[in-house]
mmCIF file with all atom_site columns, C-alpha atoms in Angstrom:
data_model
loop_
_atom_site.group_PDB
_atom_site.id
_atom_site.type_symbol
_atom_site.label_atom_id
_atom_site.label_alt_id
_atom_site.label_comp_id
_atom_site.label_asym_id
_atom_site.label_entity_id
_atom_site.label_seq_id
_atom_site.pdbx_PDB_ins_code
_atom_site.Cartn_x
_atom_site.Cartn_y
_atom_site.Cartn_z
_atom_site.occupancy
_atom_site.B_iso_or_equiv
_atom_site.pdbx_formal_charge
_atom_site.auth_seq_id
_atom_site.auth_comp_id
_atom_site.auth_asym_id
_atom_site.auth_atom_id
_atom_site.pdbx_PDB_model_num
ATOM 1   C CA . UNK A 1 1   ? 3.953   -17.286 9.317   1.00 95.00 ? 1   UNK A CA 1
ATOM 2   C CA . UNK A 1 2   ? 5.021   -13.768 8.490   1.00 95.00 ? 2   UNK A CA 1
ATOM 3   C CA . UNK A 1 3   ? 3.192   -11.181 10.599  1.00 97.00 ? 3   UNK A CA 1
ATOM 4   C CA . UNK A 1 4   ? 3.314   -7.440  10.990  1.00 98.00 ? 4   UNK A CA 1
ATOM 5   C CA . UNK A 1 5   ? 1.419   -6.291  14.078  1.00 98.00 ? 5   UNK A CA 1
ATOM 6   C CA . UNK A 1 6   ? 0.854   -2.600  14.505  1.00 98.00 ? 6   UNK A CA 1
ATOM 7   C CA . UNK A 1 7   ? 0.161   -0.610  17.653  1.00 98.00 ? 7   UNK A CA 1
ATOM 8   C CA . UNK A 1 8   ? -3.337  0.397   18.543  1.00 98.00 ? 8   UNK A CA 1
ATOM 9   C CA . UNK A 1 9   ? -5.476  3.373   17.516  1.00 98.00 ? 9   UNK A CA 1
ATOM 10  C CA . UNK A 1 10  ? -4.413  6.779   18.833  1.00 98.00 ? 10  UNK A CA 1
ATOM 11  C CA . UNK A 1 11  ? -6.388  9.951   19.546  1.00 98.00 ? 11  UNK A CA 1
ATOM 12  C CA . UNK A 1 12  ? -4.193  13.001  19.882  1.00 98.00 ? 12  UNK A CA 1
ATOM 13  C CA . UNK A 1 13  ? -4.471  16.802  19.956  1.00 98.00 ? 13  UNK A CA 1
ATOM 14  C CA . UNK A 1 14  ? -2.863  19.113  17.409  1.00 98.00 ? 14  UNK A CA 1
ATOM 15  C CA . UNK A 1 15  ? 0.753   19.859  18.363  1.00 98.00 ? 15  UNK A CA 1
ATOM 16  C CA . UNK A 1 16  ? 1.305   16.627  20.253  1.00 98.00 ? 16  UNK A CA 1
ATOM 17  C CA . UNK A 1 17  ? 3.912   14.060  19.337  1.00 98.00 ? 17  UNK A CA 1
ATOM 18  C CA . UNK A 1 18  ? 3.293   10.456  18.477  1.00 98.00 ? 18  UNK A CA 1
ATOM 19  C CA . UNK A 1 19  ? 5.183   7.292   17.640  1.00 98.00 ? 19  UNK A CA 1
ATOM 20  C CA . UNK A 1 20  ? 3.416   4.249   16.243  1.00 98.00 ? 20  UNK A CA 1
ATOM 21  C CA . UNK A 1 21  ? 4.975   0.844   15.835  1.00 98.00 ? 21  UNK A CA 1
ATOM 22  C CA . UNK A 1 22  ? 5.041   -2.186  13.572  1.00 98.00 ? 22  UNK A CA 1
ATOM 23  C CA . UNK A 1 23  ? 6.459   -5.433  14.963  1.00 98.00 ? 23  UNK A CA 1
ATOM 24  C CA . UNK A 1 24  ? 7.560   -8.139  12.572  1.00 98.00 ? 24  UNK A CA 1
ATOM 25  C CA . UNK A 1 25  ? 7.600   -11.804 13.336  1.00 97.00 ? 25  UNK A CA 1
ATOM 26  C CA . UNK A 1 26  ? 7.999   -15.089 11.493  1.00 97.00 ? 26  UNK A CA 1
ATOM 27  C CA . UNK A 1 27  ? 10.901  -13.938 9.373   1.00 96.00 ? 27  UNK A CA 1
ATOM 28  C CA . UNK A 1 28  ? 14.359  -12.310 9.542   1.00 96.00 ? 28  UNK A CA 1
ATOM 29  C CA . UNK A 1 29  ? 13.324  -8.753  10.286  1.00 96.00 ? 29  UNK A CA 1
ATOM 30  C CA . UNK A 1 30  ? 16.695  -7.302  9.292   1.00 96.00 ? 30  UNK A CA 1
ATOM 31  C CA . UNK A 1 31  ? 16.552  -8.678  5.762   1.00 94.00 ? 31  UNK A CA 1
ATOM 32  C CA . UNK A 1 32  ? 13.391  -7.010  4.410   1.00 95.00 ? 32  UNK A CA 1
ATOM 33  C CA . UNK A 1 33  ? 12.475  -3.381  3.727   1.00 96.00 ? 33  UNK A CA 1
ATOM 34  C CA . UNK A 1 34  ? 9.416   -2.066  5.580   1.00 97.00 ? 34  UNK A CA 1
ATOM 35  C CA . UNK A 1 35  ? 7.197   0.538   3.928   1.00 97.00 ? 35  UNK A CA 1
ATOM 36  C CA . UNK A 1 36  ? 4.744   2.945   5.494   1.00 98.00 ? 36  UNK A CA 1
ATOM 37  C CA . UNK A 1 37  ? 1.566   3.834   3.637   1.00 98.00 ? 37  UNK A CA 1
ATOM 38  C CA . UNK A 1 38  ? -1.040  6.468   4.539   1.00 98.00 ? 38  UNK A CA 1
ATOM 39  C CA . UNK A 1 39  ? -4.726  6.351   3.815   1.00 98.00 ? 39  UNK A CA 1
ATOM 40  C CA . UNK A 1 40  ? -6.726  9.444   4.734   1.00 98.00 ? 40  UNK A CA 1
ATOM 41  C CA . UNK A 1 41  ? -10.427 8.962   5.483   1.00 97.00 ? 41  UNK A CA 1
ATOM 42  C CA . UNK A 1 42  ? -12.245 7.933   2.315   1.00 95.00 ? 42  UNK A CA 1
ATOM 43  C CA . UNK A 1 43  ? -9.146  8.426   0.203   1.00 97.00 ? 43  UNK A CA 1
ATOM 44  C CA . UNK A 1 44  ? -6.518  6.361   -1.593  1.00 96.00 ? 44  UNK A CA 1
ATOM 45  C CA . UNK A 1 45  ? -3.164  4.966   -0.707  1.00 97.00 ? 45  UNK A CA 1
ATOM 46  C CA . UNK A 1 46  ? -0.052  7.138   -0.385  1.00 97.00 ? 46  UNK A CA 1
ATOM 47  C CA . UNK A 1 47  ? 3.480   5.842   -0.059  1.00 96.00 ? 47  UNK A CA 1
ATOM 48  C CA . UNK A 1 48  ? 5.306   7.611   2.736   1.00 97.00 ? 48  UNK A CA 1
ATOM 49  C CA . UNK A 1 49  ? 8.701   5.982   2.997   1.00 97.00 ? 49  UNK A CA 1
ATOM 50  C CA . UNK A 1 50  ? 10.743  2.915   3.598   1.00 97.00 ? 50  UNK A CA 1
ATOM 51  C CA . UNK A 1 51  ? 13.368  1.579   6.001   1.00 97.00 ? 51  UNK A CA 1
ATOM 52  C CA . UNK A 1 52  ? 15.791  -1.307  5.918   1.00 96.00 ? 52  UNK A CA 1
ATOM 53  C CA . UNK A 1 53  ? 16.074  -2.474  9.504   1.00 96.00 ? 53  UNK A CA 1
ATOM 54  C CA . UNK A 1 54  ? 19.394  -4.190  8.907   1.00 94.00 ? 54  UNK A CA 1
ATOM 55  C CA . UNK A 1 55  ? 21.219  -0.894  8.641   1.00 95.00 ? 55  UNK A CA 1
ATOM 56  C CA . UNK A 1 56  ? 18.416  1.659   9.138   1.00 95.00 ? 56  UNK A CA 1
ATOM 57  C CA . UNK A 1 57  ? 18.737  2.966   5.569   1.00 96.00 ? 57  UNK A CA 1
ATOM 58  C CA . UNK A 1 58  ? 15.695  5.181   5.288   1.00 97.00 ? 58  UNK A CA 1
ATOM 59  C CA . UNK A 1 59  ? 14.079  6.854   2.253   1.00 97.00 ? 59  UNK A CA 1
ATOM 60  C CA . UNK A 1 60  ? 11.135  9.254   2.171   1.00 97.00 ? 60  UNK A CA 1
ATOM 61  C CA . UNK A 1 61  ? 8.592   10.294  -0.355  1.00 96.00 ? 61  UNK A CA 1
ATOM 62  C CA . UNK A 1 62  ? 9.162   14.021  -1.057  1.00 95.00 ? 62  UNK A CA 1
ATOM 63  C CA . UNK A 1 63  ? 5.551   14.607  0.140   1.00 95.00 ? 63  UNK A CA 1
ATOM 64  C CA . UNK A 1 64  ? 6.439   13.322  3.597   1.00 97.00 ? 64  UNK A CA 1
ATOM 65  C CA . UNK A 1 65  ? 10.134  14.271  3.940   1.00 97.00 ? 65  UNK A CA 1
ATOM 66  C CA . UNK A 1 66  ? 10.453  16.445  7.080   1.00 96.00 ? 66  UNK A CA 1
ATOM 67  C CA . UNK A 1 67  ? 6.875   15.734  8.132   1.00 97.00 ? 67  UNK A CA 1
ATOM 68  C CA . UNK A 1 68  ? 7.533   12.298  9.726   1.00 98.00 ? 68  UNK A CA 1
ATOM 69  C CA . UNK A 1 69  ? 10.411  10.184  10.935  1.00 98.00 ? 69  UNK A CA 1
ATOM 70  C CA . UNK A 1 70  ? 10.750  6.504   10.152  1.00 98.00 ? 70  UNK A CA 1
ATOM 71  C CA . UNK A 1 71  ? 13.056  4.386   12.327  1.00 98.00 ? 71  UNK A CA 1
ATOM 72  C CA . UNK A 1 72  ? 13.576  0.788   13.438  1.00 98.00 ? 72  UNK A CA 1
ATOM 73  C CA . UNK A 1 73  ? 14.905  -1.146  16.349  1.00 97.00 ? 73  UNK A CA 1
ATOM 74  C CA . UNK A 1 74  ? 16.170  -4.400  14.973  1.00 96.00 ? 74  UNK A CA 1
ATOM 75  C CA . UNK A 1 75  ? 16.789  -5.816  18.456  1.00 96.00 ? 75  UNK A CA 1
ATOM 76  C CA . UNK A 1 76  ? 13.029  -5.993  18.928  1.00 97.00 ? 76  UNK A CA 1
ATOM 77  C CA . UNK A 1 77  ? 12.077  -6.411  15.250  1.00 98.00 ? 77  UNK A CA 1
ATOM 78  C CA . UNK A 1 78  ? 10.025  -3.188  15.305  1.00 98.00 ? 78  UNK A CA 1
ATOM 79  C CA . UNK A 1 79  ? 9.697   -0.327  12.896  1.00 98.00 ? 79  UNK A CA 1
ATOM 80  C CA . UNK A 1 80  ? 8.319   3.079   13.847  1.00 98.00 ? 80  UNK A CA 1
ATOM 81  C CA . UNK A 1 81  ? 6.615   6.062   12.342  1.00 98.00 ? 81  UNK A CA 1
ATOM 82  C CA . UNK A 1 82  ? 6.642   9.227   14.377  1.00 98.00 ? 82  UNK A CA 1
ATOM 83  C CA . UNK A 1 83  ? 5.492   12.826  14.355  1.00 98.00 ? 83  UNK A CA 1
ATOM 84  C CA . UNK A 1 84  ? 6.900   15.647  16.446  1.00 98.00 ? 84  UNK A CA 1
ATOM 85  C CA . UNK A 1 85  ? 3.896   17.946  16.101  1.00 97.00 ? 85  UNK A CA 1
ATOM 86  C CA . UNK A 1 86  ? 0.646   16.468  14.800  1.00 98.00 ? 86  UNK A CA 1
ATOM 87  C CA . UNK A 1 87  ? -1.839  18.331  12.614  1.00 98.00 ? 87  UNK A CA 1
ATOM 88  C CA . UNK A 1 88  ? -5.448  17.629  12.031  1.00 98.00 ? 88  UNK A CA 1
ATOM 89  C CA . UNK A 1 89  ? -4.481  16.679  8.483   1.00 97.00 ? 89  UNK A CA 1
ATOM 90  C CA . UNK A 1 90  ? -2.439  13.770  9.885   1.00 98.00 ? 90  UNK A CA 1
ATOM 91  C CA . UNK A 1 91  ? -5.738  11.994  10.680  1.00 98.00 ? 91  UNK A CA 1
ATOM 92  C CA . UNK A 1 92  ? -5.520  8.780   8.738   1.00 98.00 ? 92  UNK A CA 1
ATOM 93  C CA . UNK A 1 93  ? -5.016  5.058   8.784   1.00 98.00 ? 93  UNK A CA 1
ATOM 94  C CA . UNK A 1 94  ? -1.354  4.126   8.601   1.00 98.00 ? 94  UNK A CA 1
ATOM 95  C CA . UNK A 1 95  ? -0.158  0.779   7.341   1.00 98.00 ? 95  UNK A CA 1
ATOM 96  C CA . UNK A 1 96  ? 3.221   -0.812  7.532   1.00 98.00 ? 96  UNK A CA 1
ATOM 97  C CA . UNK A 1 97  ? 4.111   -3.388  4.890   1.00 97.00 ? 97  UNK A CA 1
ATOM 98  C CA . UNK A 1 98  ? 6.922   -5.742  4.082   1.00 97.00 ? 98  UNK A CA 1
ATOM 99  C CA . UNK A 1 99  ? 8.376   -5.225  0.649   1.00 93.00 ? 99  UNK A CA 1
ATOM 100 C CA . UNK A 1 100 ? 9.106   -8.216  -1.489  1.00 88.00 ? 100 UNK A CA 1
ATOM 101 C CA . UNK A 1 101 ? 12.064  -7.083  -3.584  1.00 85.00 ? 101 UNK A CA 1
ATOM 102 C CA . UNK A 1 102 ? 11.787  -9.596  -6.389  1.00 86.00 ? 102 UNK A CA 1
ATOM 103 C CA . UNK A 1 103 ? 8.312   -8.434  -7.351  1.00 85.00 ? 103 UNK A CA 1
ATOM 104 C CA . UNK A 1 104 ? 8.581   -4.906  -5.858  1.00 86.00 ? 104 UNK A CA 1
ATOM 105 C CA . UNK A 1 105 ? 5.260   -5.394  -4.133  1.00 90.00 ? 105 UNK A CA 1
ATOM 106 C CA . UNK A 1 106 ? 3.945   -5.988  -0.634  1.00 90.00 ? 106 UNK A CA 1
ATOM 107 C CA . UNK A 1 107 ? 3.779   -9.582  0.560   1.00 88.00 ? 107 UNK A CA 1
ATOM 108 C CA . UNK A 1 108 ? 2.561   -8.780  4.067   1.00 94.00 ? 108 UNK A CA 1
ATOM 109 C CA . UNK A 1 109 ? 0.657   -5.881  5.544   1.00 96.00 ? 109 UNK A CA 1
ATOM 110 C CA . UNK A 1 110 ? 0.105   -4.734  9.107   1.00 98.00 ? 110 UNK A CA 1
ATOM 111 C CA . UNK A 1 111 ? -3.468  -4.403  10.219  1.00 97.00 ? 111 UNK A CA 1
ATOM 112 C CA . UNK A 1 112 ? -3.225  -0.600  10.243  1.00 98.00 ? 112 UNK A CA 1
ATOM 113 C CA . UNK A 1 113 ? -3.108  2.023   12.973  1.00 98.00 ? 113 UNK A CA 1
ATOM 114 C CA . UNK A 1 114 ? -5.796  4.684   13.000  1.00 98.00 ? 114 UNK A CA 1
ATOM 115 C CA . UNK A 1 115 ? -4.476  8.067   14.093  1.00 98.00 ? 115 UNK A CA 1
ATOM 116 C CA . UNK A 1 116 ? -7.085  10.716  14.941  1.00 98.00 ? 116 UNK A CA 1
ATOM 117 C CA . UNK A 1 117 ? -5.906  14.291  15.568  1.00 98.00 ? 117 UNK A CA 1
ATOM 118 C CA . UNK A 1 118 ? -8.583  16.583  16.935  1.00 97.00 ? 118 UNK A CA 1
ATOM 119 C CA . UNK A 1 119 ? -8.843  19.406  19.386  1.00 95.00 ? 119 UNK A CA 1
ATOM 120 C CA . UNK B 2 1   ? 7.583   11.736  -10.498 1.00 87.00 ? 1   UNK B CA 1
ATOM 121 C CA . UNK B 2 2   ? 5.507   9.057   -12.132 1.00 93.00 ? 2   UNK B CA 1
ATOM 122 C CA . UNK B 2 3   ? 1.777   9.628   -11.961 1.00 95.00 ? 3   UNK B CA 1
ATOM 123 C CA . UNK B 2 4   ? -0.736  6.805   -12.181 1.00 96.00 ? 4   UNK B CA 1
ATOM 124 C CA . UNK B 2 5   ? -4.206  7.472   -13.594 1.00 97.00 ? 5   UNK B CA 1
ATOM 125 C CA . UNK B 2 6   ? -6.892  4.892   -13.056 1.00 97.00 ? 6   UNK B CA 1
ATOM 126 C CA . UNK B 2 7   ? -10.239 4.687   -14.744 1.00 97.00 ? 7   UNK B CA 1
ATOM 127 C CA . UNK B 2 8   ? -13.058 4.503   -14.129 1.00 97.00 ? 8   UNK B CA 1
ATOM 128 C CA . UNK B 2 9   ? -13.267 5.859   -10.557 1.00 97.00 ? 9   UNK B CA 1
ATOM 129 C CA . UNK B 2 10  ? -16.273 3.585   -9.976  1.00 97.00 ? 10  UNK B CA 1
ATOM 130 C CA . UNK B 2 11  ? -18.127 0.905   -11.767 1.00 98.00 ? 11  UNK B CA 1
ATOM 131 C CA . UNK B 2 12  ? -21.380 -0.912  -11.047 1.00 97.00 ? 12  UNK B CA 1
ATOM 132 C CA . UNK B 2 13  ? -21.840 -4.361  -12.550 1.00 97.00 ? 13  UNK B CA 1
ATOM 133 C CA . UNK B 2 14  ? -23.928 -7.488  -12.111 1.00 97.00 ? 14  UNK B CA 1
ATOM 134 C CA . UNK B 2 15  ? -22.838 -10.863 -10.817 1.00 97.00 ? 15  UNK B CA 1
ATOM 135 C CA . UNK B 2 16  ? -21.234 -12.752 -13.648 1.00 97.00 ? 16  UNK B CA 1
ATOM 136 C CA . UNK B 2 17  ? -20.193 -9.653  -15.635 1.00 98.00 ? 17  UNK B CA 1
ATOM 137 C CA . UNK B 2 18  ? -16.717 -8.915  -16.770 1.00 98.00 ? 18  UNK B CA 1
ATOM 138 C CA . UNK B 2 19  ? -15.208 -5.717  -15.340 1.00 98.00 ? 19  UNK B CA 1
ATOM 139 C CA . UNK B 2 20  ? -12.164 -3.948  -16.765 1.00 98.00 ? 20  UNK B CA 1
ATOM 140 C CA . UNK B 2 21  ? -10.140 -1.313  -14.941 1.00 98.00 ? 21  UNK B CA 1
ATOM 141 C CA . UNK B 2 22  ? -7.345  0.556   -16.628 1.00 98.00 ? 22  UNK B CA 1
ATOM 142 C CA . UNK B 2 23  ? -4.255  2.257   -15.278 1.00 98.00 ? 23  UNK B CA 1
ATOM 143 C CA . UNK B 2 24  ? -2.019  4.615   -17.225 1.00 98.00 ? 24  UNK B CA 1
ATOM 144 C CA . UNK B 2 25  ? 1.467   5.626   -16.133 1.00 97.00 ? 25  UNK B CA 1
ATOM 145 C CA . UNK B 2 26  ? 2.799   9.089   -16.977 1.00 97.00 ? 26  UNK B CA 1
ATOM 146 C CA . UNK B 2 27  ? 5.972   7.446   -18.254 1.00 96.00 ? 27  UNK B CA 1
ATOM 147 C CA . UNK B 2 28  ? 7.085   3.918   -19.050 1.00 96.00 ? 28  UNK B CA 1
ATOM 148 C CA . UNK B 2 29  ? 7.365   1.539   -16.140 1.00 96.00 ? 29  UNK B CA 1
ATOM 149 C CA . UNK B 2 30  ? 8.126   -1.657  -17.989 1.00 95.00 ? 30  UNK B CA 1
ATOM 150 C CA . UNK B 2 31  ? 6.023   -4.325  -16.216 1.00 95.00 ? 31  UNK B CA 1
ATOM 151 C CA . UNK B 2 32  ? 6.459   -2.995  -12.663 1.00 95.00 ? 32  UNK B CA 1
ATOM 152 C CA . UNK B 2 33  ? 2.780   -2.723  -12.021 1.00 96.00 ? 33  UNK B CA 1
ATOM 153 C CA . UNK B 2 34  ? 0.742   -4.351  -9.305  1.00 96.00 ? 34  UNK B CA 1
ATOM 154 C CA . UNK B 2 35  ? -2.960  -4.458  -8.524  1.00 97.00 ? 35  UNK B CA 1
ATOM 155 C CA . UNK B 2 36  ? -4.428  -4.510  -5.020  1.00 97.00 ? 36  UNK B CA 1
ATOM 156 C CA . UNK B 2 37  ? -7.936  -5.107  -3.688  1.00 98.00 ? 37  UNK B CA 1
ATOM 157 C CA . UNK B 2 38  ? -9.081  -3.292  -0.584  1.00 98.00 ? 38  UNK B CA 1
ATOM 158 C CA . UNK B 2 39  ? -12.240 -3.934  1.316   1.00 97.00 ? 39  UNK B CA 1
ATOM 159 C CA . UNK B 2 40  ? -13.542 -1.463  3.921   1.00 95.00 ? 40  UNK B CA 1
ATOM 160 C CA . UNK B 2 41  ? -11.583 -1.451  7.126   1.00 93.00 ? 41  UNK B CA 1
ATOM 161 C CA . UNK B 2 42  ? -9.009  -3.887  5.819   1.00 96.00 ? 42  UNK B CA 1
ATOM 162 C CA . UNK B 2 43  ? -5.472  -3.701  4.533   1.00 96.00 ? 43  UNK B CA 1
ATOM 163 C CA . UNK B 2 44  ? -4.997  -4.010  0.801   1.00 96.00 ? 44  UNK B CA 1
ATOM 164 C CA . UNK B 2 45  ? -4.504  -7.438  -0.681  1.00 95.00 ? 45  UNK B CA 1
ATOM 165 C CA . UNK B 2 46  ? -2.099  -8.158  -3.545  1.00 95.00 ? 46  UNK B CA 1
ATOM 166 C CA . UNK B 2 47  ? -3.849  -9.600  -6.590  1.00 97.00 ? 47  UNK B CA 1
ATOM 167 C CA . UNK B 2 48  ? -1.437  -9.170  -9.485  1.00 96.00 ? 48  UNK B CA 1
ATOM 168 C CA . UNK B 2 49  ? 2.293   -8.365  -9.662  1.00 95.00 ? 49  UNK B CA 1
ATOM 169 C CA . UNK B 2 50  ? 4.599   -7.686  -12.547 1.00 95.00 ? 50  UNK B CA 1
ATOM 170 C CA . UNK B 2 51  ? 1.579   -6.575  -14.569 1.00 97.00 ? 51  UNK B CA 1
ATOM 171 C CA . UNK B 2 52  ? 0.227   -10.058 -15.308 1.00 97.00 ? 52  UNK B CA 1
ATOM 172 C CA . UNK B 2 53  ? 1.368   -12.537 -12.635 1.00 96.00 ? 53  UNK B CA 1
ATOM 173 C CA . UNK B 2 54  ? -1.364  -13.849 -10.362 1.00 97.00 ? 54  UNK B CA 1
ATOM 174 C CA . UNK B 2 55  ? -0.509  -13.786 -6.682  1.00 94.00 ? 55  UNK B CA 1
ATOM 175 C CA . UNK B 2 56  ? -0.655  -17.197 -5.051  1.00 93.00 ? 56  UNK B CA 1
ATOM 176 C CA . UNK B 2 57  ? -4.060  -17.959 -3.628  1.00 95.00 ? 57  UNK B CA 1
ATOM 177 C CA . UNK B 2 58  ? -5.878  -15.317 -5.683  1.00 97.00 ? 58  UNK B CA 1
ATOM 178 C CA . UNK B 2 59  ? -8.850  -16.426 -7.822  1.00 97.00 ? 59  UNK B CA 1
ATOM 179 C CA . UNK B 2 60  ? -8.108  -17.016 -11.474 1.00 97.00 ? 60  UNK B CA 1
ATOM 180 C CA . UNK B 2 61  ? -11.072 -14.712 -12.247 1.00 98.00 ? 61  UNK B CA 1
ATOM 181 C CA . UNK B 2 62  ? -8.593  -11.899 -11.887 1.00 98.00 ? 62  UNK B CA 1
ATOM 182 C CA . UNK B 2 63  ? -6.074  -11.178 -14.605 1.00 98.00 ? 63  UNK B CA 1
ATOM 183 C CA . UNK B 2 64  ? -3.759  -8.376  -15.539 1.00 98.00 ? 64  UNK B CA 1
ATOM 184 C CA . UNK B 2 65  ? -2.144  -7.258  -18.738 1.00 98.00 ? 65  UNK B CA 1
ATOM 185 C CA . UNK B 2 66  ? -0.095  -4.438  -20.214 1.00 97.00 ? 66  UNK B CA 1
ATOM 186 C CA . UNK B 2 67  ? 3.420   -3.008  -20.217 1.00 97.00 ? 67  UNK B CA 1
ATOM 187 C CA . UNK B 2 68  ? 5.044   0.337   -20.651 1.00 97.00 ? 68  UNK B CA 1
ATOM 188 C CA . UNK B 2 69  ? 2.372   2.900   -19.807 1.00 97.00 ? 69  UNK B CA 1
ATOM 189 C CA . UNK B 2 70  ? -0.992  1.113   -20.198 1.00 98.00 ? 70  UNK B CA 1
ATOM 190 C CA . UNK B 2 71  ? -2.280  -1.642  -17.999 1.00 98.00 ? 71  UNK B CA 1
ATOM 191 C CA . UNK B 2 72  ? -5.558  -3.469  -17.384 1.00 98.00 ? 72  UNK B CA 1
ATOM 192 C CA . UNK B 2 73  ? -7.078  -5.439  -14.578 1.00 98.00 ? 73  UNK B CA 1
ATOM 193 C CA . UNK B 2 74  ? -9.927  -7.703  -15.619 1.00 98.00 ? 74  UNK B CA 1
ATOM 194 C CA . UNK B 2 75  ? -12.335 -9.450  -13.358 1.00 98.00 ? 75  UNK B CA 1
ATOM 195 C CA . UNK B 2 76  ? -14.228 -12.221 -15.168 1.00 98.00 ? 76  UNK B CA 1
ATOM 196 C CA . UNK B 2 77  ? -17.419 -13.651 -13.742 1.00 97.00 ? 77  UNK B CA 1
ATOM 197 C CA . UNK B 2 78  ? -17.907 -10.934 -11.104 1.00 98.00 ? 78  UNK B CA 1
ATOM 198 C CA . UNK B 2 79  ? -18.812 -12.297 -7.692  1.00 97.00 ? 79  UNK B CA 1
ATOM 199 C CA . UNK B 2 80  ? -20.407 -10.528 -4.698  1.00 97.00 ? 80  UNK B CA 1
ATOM 200 C CA . UNK B 2 81  ? -17.144 -10.886 -2.754  1.00 97.00 ? 81  UNK B CA 1
ATOM 201 C CA . UNK B 2 82  ? -15.382 -8.823  -5.429  1.00 98.00 ? 82  UNK B CA 1
ATOM 202 C CA . UNK B 2 83  ? -17.134 -5.700  -4.201  1.00 98.00 ? 83  UNK B CA 1
ATOM 203 C CA . UNK B 2 84  ? -14.084 -3.548  -3.138  1.00 98.00 ? 84  UNK B CA 1
ATOM 204 C CA . UNK B 2 85  ? -11.803 -0.760  -4.221  1.00 98.00 ? 85  UNK B CA 1
ATOM 205 C CA . UNK B 2 86  ? -8.988  -1.664  -6.538  1.00 98.00 ? 86  UNK B CA 1
ATOM 206 C CA . UNK B 2 87  ? -5.681  0.164   -6.806  1.00 98.00 ? 87  UNK B CA 1
ATOM 207 C CA . UNK B 2 88  ? -2.838  -0.032  -9.257  1.00 98.00 ? 88  UNK B CA 1
ATOM 208 C CA . UNK B 2 89  ? 0.706   0.618   -7.989  1.00 96.00 ? 89  UNK B CA 1
ATOM 209 C CA . UNK B 2 90  ? 3.894   1.303   -9.891  1.00 95.00 ? 90  UNK B CA 1
ATOM 210 C CA . UNK B 2 91  ? 7.301   0.337   -8.590  1.00 91.00 ? 91  UNK B CA 1
ATOM 211 C CA . UNK B 2 92  ? 9.575   1.146   -11.518 1.00 92.00 ? 92  UNK B CA 1
ATOM 212 C CA . UNK B 2 93  ? 12.215  3.156   -9.628  1.00 86.00 ? 93  UNK B CA 1
ATOM 213 C CA . UNK B 2 94  ? 13.304  2.033   -6.170  1.00 85.00 ? 94  UNK B CA 1
ATOM 214 C CA . UNK B 2 95  ? 12.188  2.961   -3.633  1.00 91.00 ? 95  UNK B CA 1
ATOM 215 C CA . UNK B 2 96  ? 9.278   5.032   -4.797  1.00 90.00 ? 96  UNK B CA 1
ATOM 216 C CA . UNK B 2 97  ? 5.760   3.623   -5.148  1.00 92.00 ? 97  UNK B CA 1
ATOM 217 C CA . UNK B 2 98  ? 2.881   5.471   -6.677  1.00 94.00 ? 98  UNK B CA 1
ATOM 218 C CA . UNK B 2 99  ? -0.705  4.323   -6.425  1.00 96.00 ? 99  UNK B CA 1
ATOM 219 C CA . UNK B 2 100 ? -3.589  5.067   -8.705  1.00 97.00 ? 100 UNK B CA 1
ATOM 220 C CA . UNK B 2 101 ? -6.499  6.880   -7.159  1.00 97.00 ? 101 UNK B CA 1
ATOM 221 C CA . UNK B 2 102 ? -8.578  3.673   -6.918  1.00 97.00 ? 102 UNK B CA 1
ATOM 222 C CA . UNK B 2 103 ? -11.649 2.166   -8.615  1.00 98.00 ? 103 UNK B CA 1
ATOM 223 C CA . UNK B 2 104 ? -14.668 1.261   -6.541  1.00 98.00 ? 104 UNK B CA 1
ATOM 224 C CA . UNK B 2 105 ? -16.419 -1.858  -7.844  1.00 98.00 ? 105 UNK B CA 1
ATOM 225 C CA . UNK B 2 106 ? -20.024 -2.244  -6.761  1.00 97.00 ? 106 UNK B CA 1
ATOM 226 C CA . UNK B 2 107 ? -22.419 -5.093  -7.381  1.00 96.00 ? 107 UNK B CA 1
ATOM 227 C CA . UNK B 2 108 ? -25.781 -4.181  -8.869  1.00 94.00 ? 108 UNK B CA 1
#
């Protein structure tokens, strides 16, 4: 069974750094792109970027370029989303998702990681 | 960038009703359109891909149509468990996805 398991909820202060994770299992992690999607409280879905763990090819939405860093460690089948200096506006639920290339959709989602940034 | 405009933003309907949600792309996206259902506190769930293909395991009460710029999600015989927010998503140009703003479906 394909599974994406994300790290737990985080509460941080503005200016702090953070790295959240998404561990894949049940499939060849290096052969599928992983997307990151943001959902701010009470709002819709926003595509942030994508990584191919096989070679770490990474692409960003222009809206998130320079604001976050997406990475992956294929040796432990884990993708990451990180911030160097959090803002209150980064408060959101973050989902990782496995992209199915034939249909260009998601065929498996992580459970989400809630990030709360508050002083 | 391709923009996706969904309507309505919310709809209230009775059990058994037919509900139609539309999604318009700012430029042609062929049939690269998916529909997701999201319930509170849960990850989205894929319902329809390639505009009209029903994802495995999804109720046949859901159907999708359209191509180019105009797309429709139809829920026939609305059930209480269909209460959720529905999003369209375009995937015409790799790697970028764009989601519609969502439609909240409530049961009267």
